[in-house]
Amino acid sequence: TQAPVNVTVTGAAGQIGYALLFRIASGQLLGADTPVKLRLLEIPQAVKAAEGTAMELDDCAFPLLKGIDITDDAKKAFDGTNVALLVGARPRTKGMERGDLLAANGGIFKPQGEAINAGAADDVRVLVVGNPANTNALIAQAHAPDVPAERFTAMTRLDHNRALSQLSAKLGVAVTDIKKLTIWGNHSATQYPDLFNAEVGGKVAAEQVEQEWLKDTFIPTVAKRGAAIIEARGASSAASAANAAIDHVYDWVNGTPEGDWTSAAVVSDGSYGVPEGLISSFPVVSRNGRYEIVQGLEIGEFSRERIDASVQELIEERDAVKQLGLI
Ligand code: NAI
């Protein structure tokens, strides 16, 4: 029988953690044949709550769940880890400047990157969910020089899924009829959901919708969906974020379907004019356990402007954390 895969979840006592852990333990993260061991990392004040969640995990009697460790020590949490889901982050509070937010998160993602570098398994895969996700991933990656940079990713799969859902509702087609959709850039309001390379029924998606709808409804609805959820629910997206994290890792490990791709923020190799080293969202396929950027797509002027604007924001975030000495 297969040895258990060690999965570390930070911010395990938070709302995404609560929606995520049960799905990991049930086999949805890696596949129904793969046993898992969970490592839950929390801050000291939240360890007790994480222990409560672990009691509920026990009570599910999941056949694939081979153990749960709970700690407030990053070194222990990442020792031997194969999959690291970095969910816990410092949220922006009222009156907080971007520099303060980046600095506070640097205080979390720098030591976590170091701990991953020191102790993670050779095949470690890292997904950063905690915001600002792309730049937090960049900080962690910068402090893990012995881990291949491509193993650090940030999540734009929720944006991707939101775009699929909006387009399927607009066209009255199944989400599975939509292929090759892409989220480009930062997981922020500047992200760009691209329908020009997307296909519905084998035809260009952008040509099946009115241009006004694309520009004035679709793009802002996808980009501002997080705020709309907060407005409606009184809390930020949690189950949908957890679902996207599951999708991201499942596809990374098991491969993306033939004839399609997905979106993930991965380290740029300079493709599509995105500066090398930035962690930016791209169209990606997963083959042999690796995410690869889809090459050779045509980028029209409409898309170019929007991709550039989002990448510019990532450059500014990178420069800010550089200035703070975080990378
Ligand atoms: P939450 O506030 O409910 O939970 C966060 C948890 O992280 C808390 O339990 C907290 O104690 C813990 N935490 C804080 N610092 C930590 C540290 N240094 N080590 C370990 N744990 C730590 O937040 P929620 O709703 O679970 O969201 C988590 C993050 O995910 C937020 O940053 C949120 O903005 C982000 N997010 C990202 C999305 C994406 O698409 N990339 C979508 C939705 C949320």
XYZ file of C-alpha atoms and ligand atoms in Angstrom:
371
model
C 0.000 0.000 0.000
C 1.012 3.570 -0.674
C 2.777 5.606 2.030
C 0.709 8.540 3.299
C 1.316 11.939 1.700
C 2.019 14.691 4.236
C -0.237 17.692 3.695
C 0.394 20.862 5.701
C -2.382 23.420 6.071
C -1.627 26.797 7.639
C -4.450 28.846 9.100
C -6.144 25.532 9.756
C -8.587 27.002 12.290
C -9.818 29.668 9.881
C -12.891 29.546 7.707
C -11.150 28.244 4.582
C -9.381 25.671 6.750
C -12.738 24.426 7.996
C -14.014 24.002 4.454
C -10.771 22.485 3.206
C -9.585 19.922 5.744
C -12.512 17.540 5.400
C -12.169 17.417 1.651
C -8.436 16.704 1.883
C -9.079 13.932 4.388
C -11.802 12.431 2.203
C -9.364 11.992 -0.686
C -10.446 14.858 -2.945
C -7.089 16.662 -2.904
C -4.894 13.882 -4.239
C -7.216 11.095 -5.302
C -9.264 8.361 -3.723
C -6.314 5.948 -3.472
C -3.898 8.230 -1.666
C -3.713 8.142 2.143
C -2.880 11.466 3.804
C -1.408 12.745 7.034
C -2.445 16.244 8.021
C -0.209 18.833 9.665
C -2.090 21.821 10.949
C -0.178 25.040 11.591
C -1.822 27.795 13.591
C -0.847 30.719 15.756
C -0.795 29.820 19.481
C -4.176 31.482 20.212
C -5.878 29.346 17.560
C -4.289 25.965 18.321
C -7.207 24.998 20.551
C -9.705 25.729 17.786
C -7.599 23.651 15.389
C -7.704 20.826 17.942
C -11.489 21.067 17.861
C -11.500 20.730 14.085
C -9.167 17.747 14.421
C -11.700 16.127 16.796
C -14.334 16.491 14.085
C -11.946 15.045 11.499
C -11.512 12.047 13.794
C -15.281 11.767 14.054
C -15.563 11.399 10.277
C -13.558 8.152 10.448
C -12.081 8.896 7.018
C -10.435 5.712 5.723
C -7.617 7.677 4.028
C -6.708 9.872 6.995
C -3.644 8.391 8.679
C -2.927 11.035 11.312
C -3.230 14.671 12.355
C -0.495 16.775 13.968
C -1.260 20.250 15.274
C 1.451 22.776 15.993
C 2.315 26.461 16.208
C 5.881 25.744 15.069
C 6.479 26.195 11.326
C 9.580 23.961 11.433
C 7.510 21.032 12.710
C 4.596 21.784 10.402
C 6.695 21.637 7.225
C 9.105 18.866 8.190
C 8.765 16.216 5.495
C 5.761 17.886 3.927
C 4.777 16.954 0.374
C 1.948 19.421 -0.152
C 1.879 22.764 1.665
C -1.287 24.837 1.553
C -0.460 28.285 2.892
C -3.849 29.651 3.822
C -3.183 31.639 7.010
C -2.313 35.261 6.350
C -2.662 38.663 7.911
C -5.805 40.340 6.567
C -5.911 44.012 5.707
C -7.520 45.908 8.551
C -9.022 49.370 8.455
C -6.541 52.126 7.711
C -3.768 49.666 6.886
C -1.466 50.821 4.064
C -0.250 48.361 1.444
C 3.283 48.569 2.870
C 2.009 47.580 6.337
C 0.066 44.686 4.847
C 3.064 43.422 2.887
C 5.320 43.769 5.928
C 2.893 41.888 8.182
C 2.621 39.074 5.663
C 6.372 39.041 5.151
C 6.575 38.208 8.852
C 4.525 35.078 8.109
C 5.730 33.942 4.681
C 9.471 34.496 5.165
C 9.781 32.059 8.101
C 7.427 29.632 6.374
C 9.589 29.712 3.239
C 12.646 29.087 5.409
C 10.952 26.173 7.156
C 9.958 24.653 3.805
C 13.529 25.059 2.603
C 14.883 23.411 5.726
C 12.586 20.448 6.045
C 10.090 19.819 3.268
C 10.194 16.638 1.182
C 12.063 16.738 -2.148
C 8.820 16.680 -4.099
C 7.151 19.478 -2.104
C 4.435 21.476 -3.853
C 3.343 24.777 -2.350
C 0.061 26.574 -2.958
C -0.359 30.029 -1.425
C -3.982 31.004 -0.806
C -3.490 33.720 1.833
C -3.555 37.222 0.388
C -1.848 39.029 -1.212
C -1.330 35.514 -2.564
C 1.037 36.134 -5.493
C 3.417 38.281 -3.490
C 3.221 36.090 -0.386
C 4.237 33.190 -2.634
C 7.124 35.261 -3.976
C 8.322 35.975 -0.429
C 8.150 32.311 0.607
C 9.888 31.219 -2.596
C 12.693 33.735 -2.107
C 13.483 32.121 1.240
C 13.551 28.581 -0.113
C 16.562 28.680 -2.446
C 17.010 24.893 -2.349
C 13.483 24.209 -3.589
C 12.890 24.592 -7.347
C 11.089 27.929 -7.827
C 8.365 26.237 -9.920
C 7.131 24.455 -6.790
C 5.762 27.731 -5.441
C 2.368 28.700 -6.818
C -0.449 31.041 -5.844
C -4.142 30.523 -6.297
C -6.151 32.080 -9.115
C -8.272 28.972 -9.599
C -11.168 30.542 -7.719
C -11.120 33.426 -10.201
C -10.966 30.871 -13.019
C -13.959 28.969 -11.650
C -15.891 32.197 -11.114
C -15.267 33.125 -14.755
C -16.436 29.682 -15.929
C -19.608 30.059 -13.909
C -20.386 33.583 -15.192
C -19.812 32.604 -18.809
C -21.817 29.391 -18.560
C -24.772 31.325 -17.120
C -24.505 33.971 -19.850
C -24.406 31.489 -22.726
C -26.640 28.844 -21.176
C -23.981 26.180 -21.657
C -22.490 23.688 -19.243
C -19.253 24.737 -17.531
C -17.696 21.668 -19.139
C -18.463 23.102 -22.597
C -16.049 25.974 -21.893
C -12.374 25.304 -22.604
C -9.127 27.236 -22.454
C -10.236 30.064 -20.231
C -7.398 32.038 -18.649
C -6.965 34.331 -15.672
C -3.884 36.490 -16.198
C -1.893 38.470 -13.647
C -2.530 39.157 -9.991
C -5.189 37.646 -7.742
C -6.659 41.093 -7.188
C -9.145 43.440 -8.805
C -6.663 43.982 -11.679
C -6.768 40.326 -12.774
C -7.770 39.748 -16.384
C -10.138 36.919 -17.338
C -9.430 36.219 -21.038
C -12.209 35.025 -23.344
C -10.277 35.635 -26.566
C -8.349 32.407 -26.232
C -11.263 30.576 -24.623
C -13.556 28.283 -26.617
C -17.181 27.313 -26.309
C -18.250 24.499 -28.584
C -14.942 24.854 -30.408
C -15.538 28.551 -31.255
C -13.904 31.639 -29.749
C -15.815 32.531 -26.566
C -15.271 36.290 -26.921
C -17.136 36.217 -30.251
C -20.202 34.662 -28.661
C -20.884 37.529 -26.254
C -21.465 41.253 -26.772
C -18.264 43.254 -26.384
C -19.994 45.588 -23.881
C -20.943 42.623 -21.736
C -17.392 41.312 -21.870
C -15.870 44.658 -20.929
C -18.435 46.189 -18.582
C -20.045 43.167 -16.941
C -17.976 39.995 -17.240
C -14.520 41.314 -16.375
C -15.607 43.448 -13.376
C -18.015 40.776 -12.087
C -15.253 38.171 -11.994
C -12.684 40.587 -10.575
C -15.003 41.925 -7.856
C -16.749 38.675 -6.987
C -14.855 38.392 -3.710
C -16.244 41.745 -2.552
C -19.760 40.771 -3.696
C -19.571 37.569 -1.611
C -18.494 39.550 1.456
C -21.381 41.965 0.883
C -23.934 39.146 0.602
C -22.592 36.632 3.100
C -21.052 38.943 5.667
C -17.858 36.887 5.394
C -15.350 36.239 2.660
C -15.459 33.284 0.266
C -14.502 30.146 2.125
C -16.017 26.974 0.670
C -15.431 28.176 -2.892
C -11.859 29.122 -2.021
C -11.286 25.699 -0.452
C -12.813 24.066 -3.542
C -10.443 25.997 -5.794
C -7.447 24.934 -3.688
C -8.555 21.319 -4.084
C -8.881 21.781 -7.863
C -5.449 23.461 -8.111
C -3.573 20.718 -6.291
C -5.572 17.850 -7.792
C -4.767 19.015 -11.324
C -1.128 19.712 -10.435
C -0.682 16.161 -9.189
C -2.983 14.308 -11.592
C -2.714 16.414 -14.763
C -5.090 18.723 -16.630
C -7.470 17.182 -19.180
C -6.301 16.829 -22.794
C -7.449 19.726 -24.964
C -7.927 22.122 -22.102
C -5.926 24.175 -19.652
C -6.480 25.954 -16.354
C -5.185 29.048 -14.550
C -2.567 29.215 -11.832
C -0.091 31.798 -10.635
C 3.324 30.301 -11.316
C 6.860 31.653 -11.551
C 7.267 33.474 -14.848
C 9.969 32.363 -17.271
C 9.468 35.607 -19.181
C 6.554 34.263 -21.235
C 4.083 36.821 -22.607
C 6.279 39.701 -21.469
C 5.795 38.933 -17.766
C 9.133 39.652 -16.059
C 11.010 36.501 -15.142
C 10.622 35.494 -11.521
C 7.268 37.174 -10.866
C 4.536 34.832 -9.664
C 1.753 35.693 -12.062
C -1.332 33.880 -13.299
C -1.014 32.172 -16.673
C -2.771 29.567 -18.772
C -1.190 26.333 -17.557
C -1.324 22.637 -18.276
C -0.079 20.032 -15.867
C 1.915 17.135 -17.277
C 3.996 14.622 -15.315
C 3.263 16.429 -12.087
C 4.455 19.853 -13.309
C 2.586 22.990 -14.219
C 3.779 24.396 -17.555
C 2.830 27.734 -19.086
C 0.880 27.302 -22.337
C 2.958 28.888 -25.086
C 2.202 30.629 -28.352
C -1.178 32.245 -27.635
C -2.083 35.376 -29.494
C -2.600 38.378 -27.275
C -4.583 41.199 -28.872
C -4.424 44.826 -27.888
C -7.461 44.635 -25.583
C -5.902 41.760 -23.629
C -2.364 43.183 -23.717
C -3.399 46.395 -21.965
C -5.153 44.521 -19.194
C -2.445 41.911 -18.681
C 0.166 44.666 -18.519
C -1.825 46.597 -15.901
C -2.117 43.571 -13.635
C 1.539 42.634 -14.099
C 2.488 46.236 -13.309
C 0.714 45.846 -9.968
C 2.737 42.681 -9.298
C 5.952 44.531 -10.150
C 5.026 47.245 -7.652
C 4.275 44.680 -4.951
C 7.586 42.948 -5.673
C 9.468 46.248 -5.504
C 7.724 47.116 -2.223
C 8.699 43.836 -0.551
C 12.219 44.217 -1.916
C 12.407 47.653 -0.338
C 11.192 46.165 2.947
C 14.035 43.653 2.760
C 11.576 40.756 2.532
C 13.055 39.294 -0.651
P -9.551 33.382 8.533
O -9.202 34.676 9.177
O -10.860 32.745 8.810
O -8.425 32.316 8.898
C -7.073 32.586 8.815
C -6.381 31.726 9.841
O -4.987 31.887 9.681
C -6.705 32.120 11.288
O -7.171 30.977 11.991
C -5.356 32.600 11.817
O -5.180 32.294 13.195
C -4.388 31.849 10.942
N -3.043 32.414 10.887
C -2.664 33.713 10.907
N -1.338 33.816 10.893
C -0.840 32.572 10.848
C 0.473 32.031 10.834
N 1.532 32.815 10.868
N 0.603 30.690 10.784
C -0.472 29.894 10.764
N -1.741 30.343 10.805
C -1.914 31.663 10.836
O -9.329 33.611 6.973
P -9.877 32.733 5.754
O -11.217 33.204 5.373
O -9.681 31.305 6.073
O -8.885 33.214 4.588
C -7.506 32.923 4.648
C -6.763 33.711 3.589
O -7.162 33.319 2.296
C -6.992 35.224 3.646
O -5.747 35.856 3.442
C -7.894 35.481 2.471
O -7.748 36.798 1.980
C -7.358 34.471 1.486
N -8.250 34.134 0.379
C -7.668 33.908 -0.857
C -8.412 33.564 -1.944
C -7.760 33.333 -3.277
O -8.511 33.146 -4.237
N -6.449 33.326 -3.429
C -9.872 33.432 -1.826
C -10.392 33.641 -0.504
C -9.588 33.985 0.557
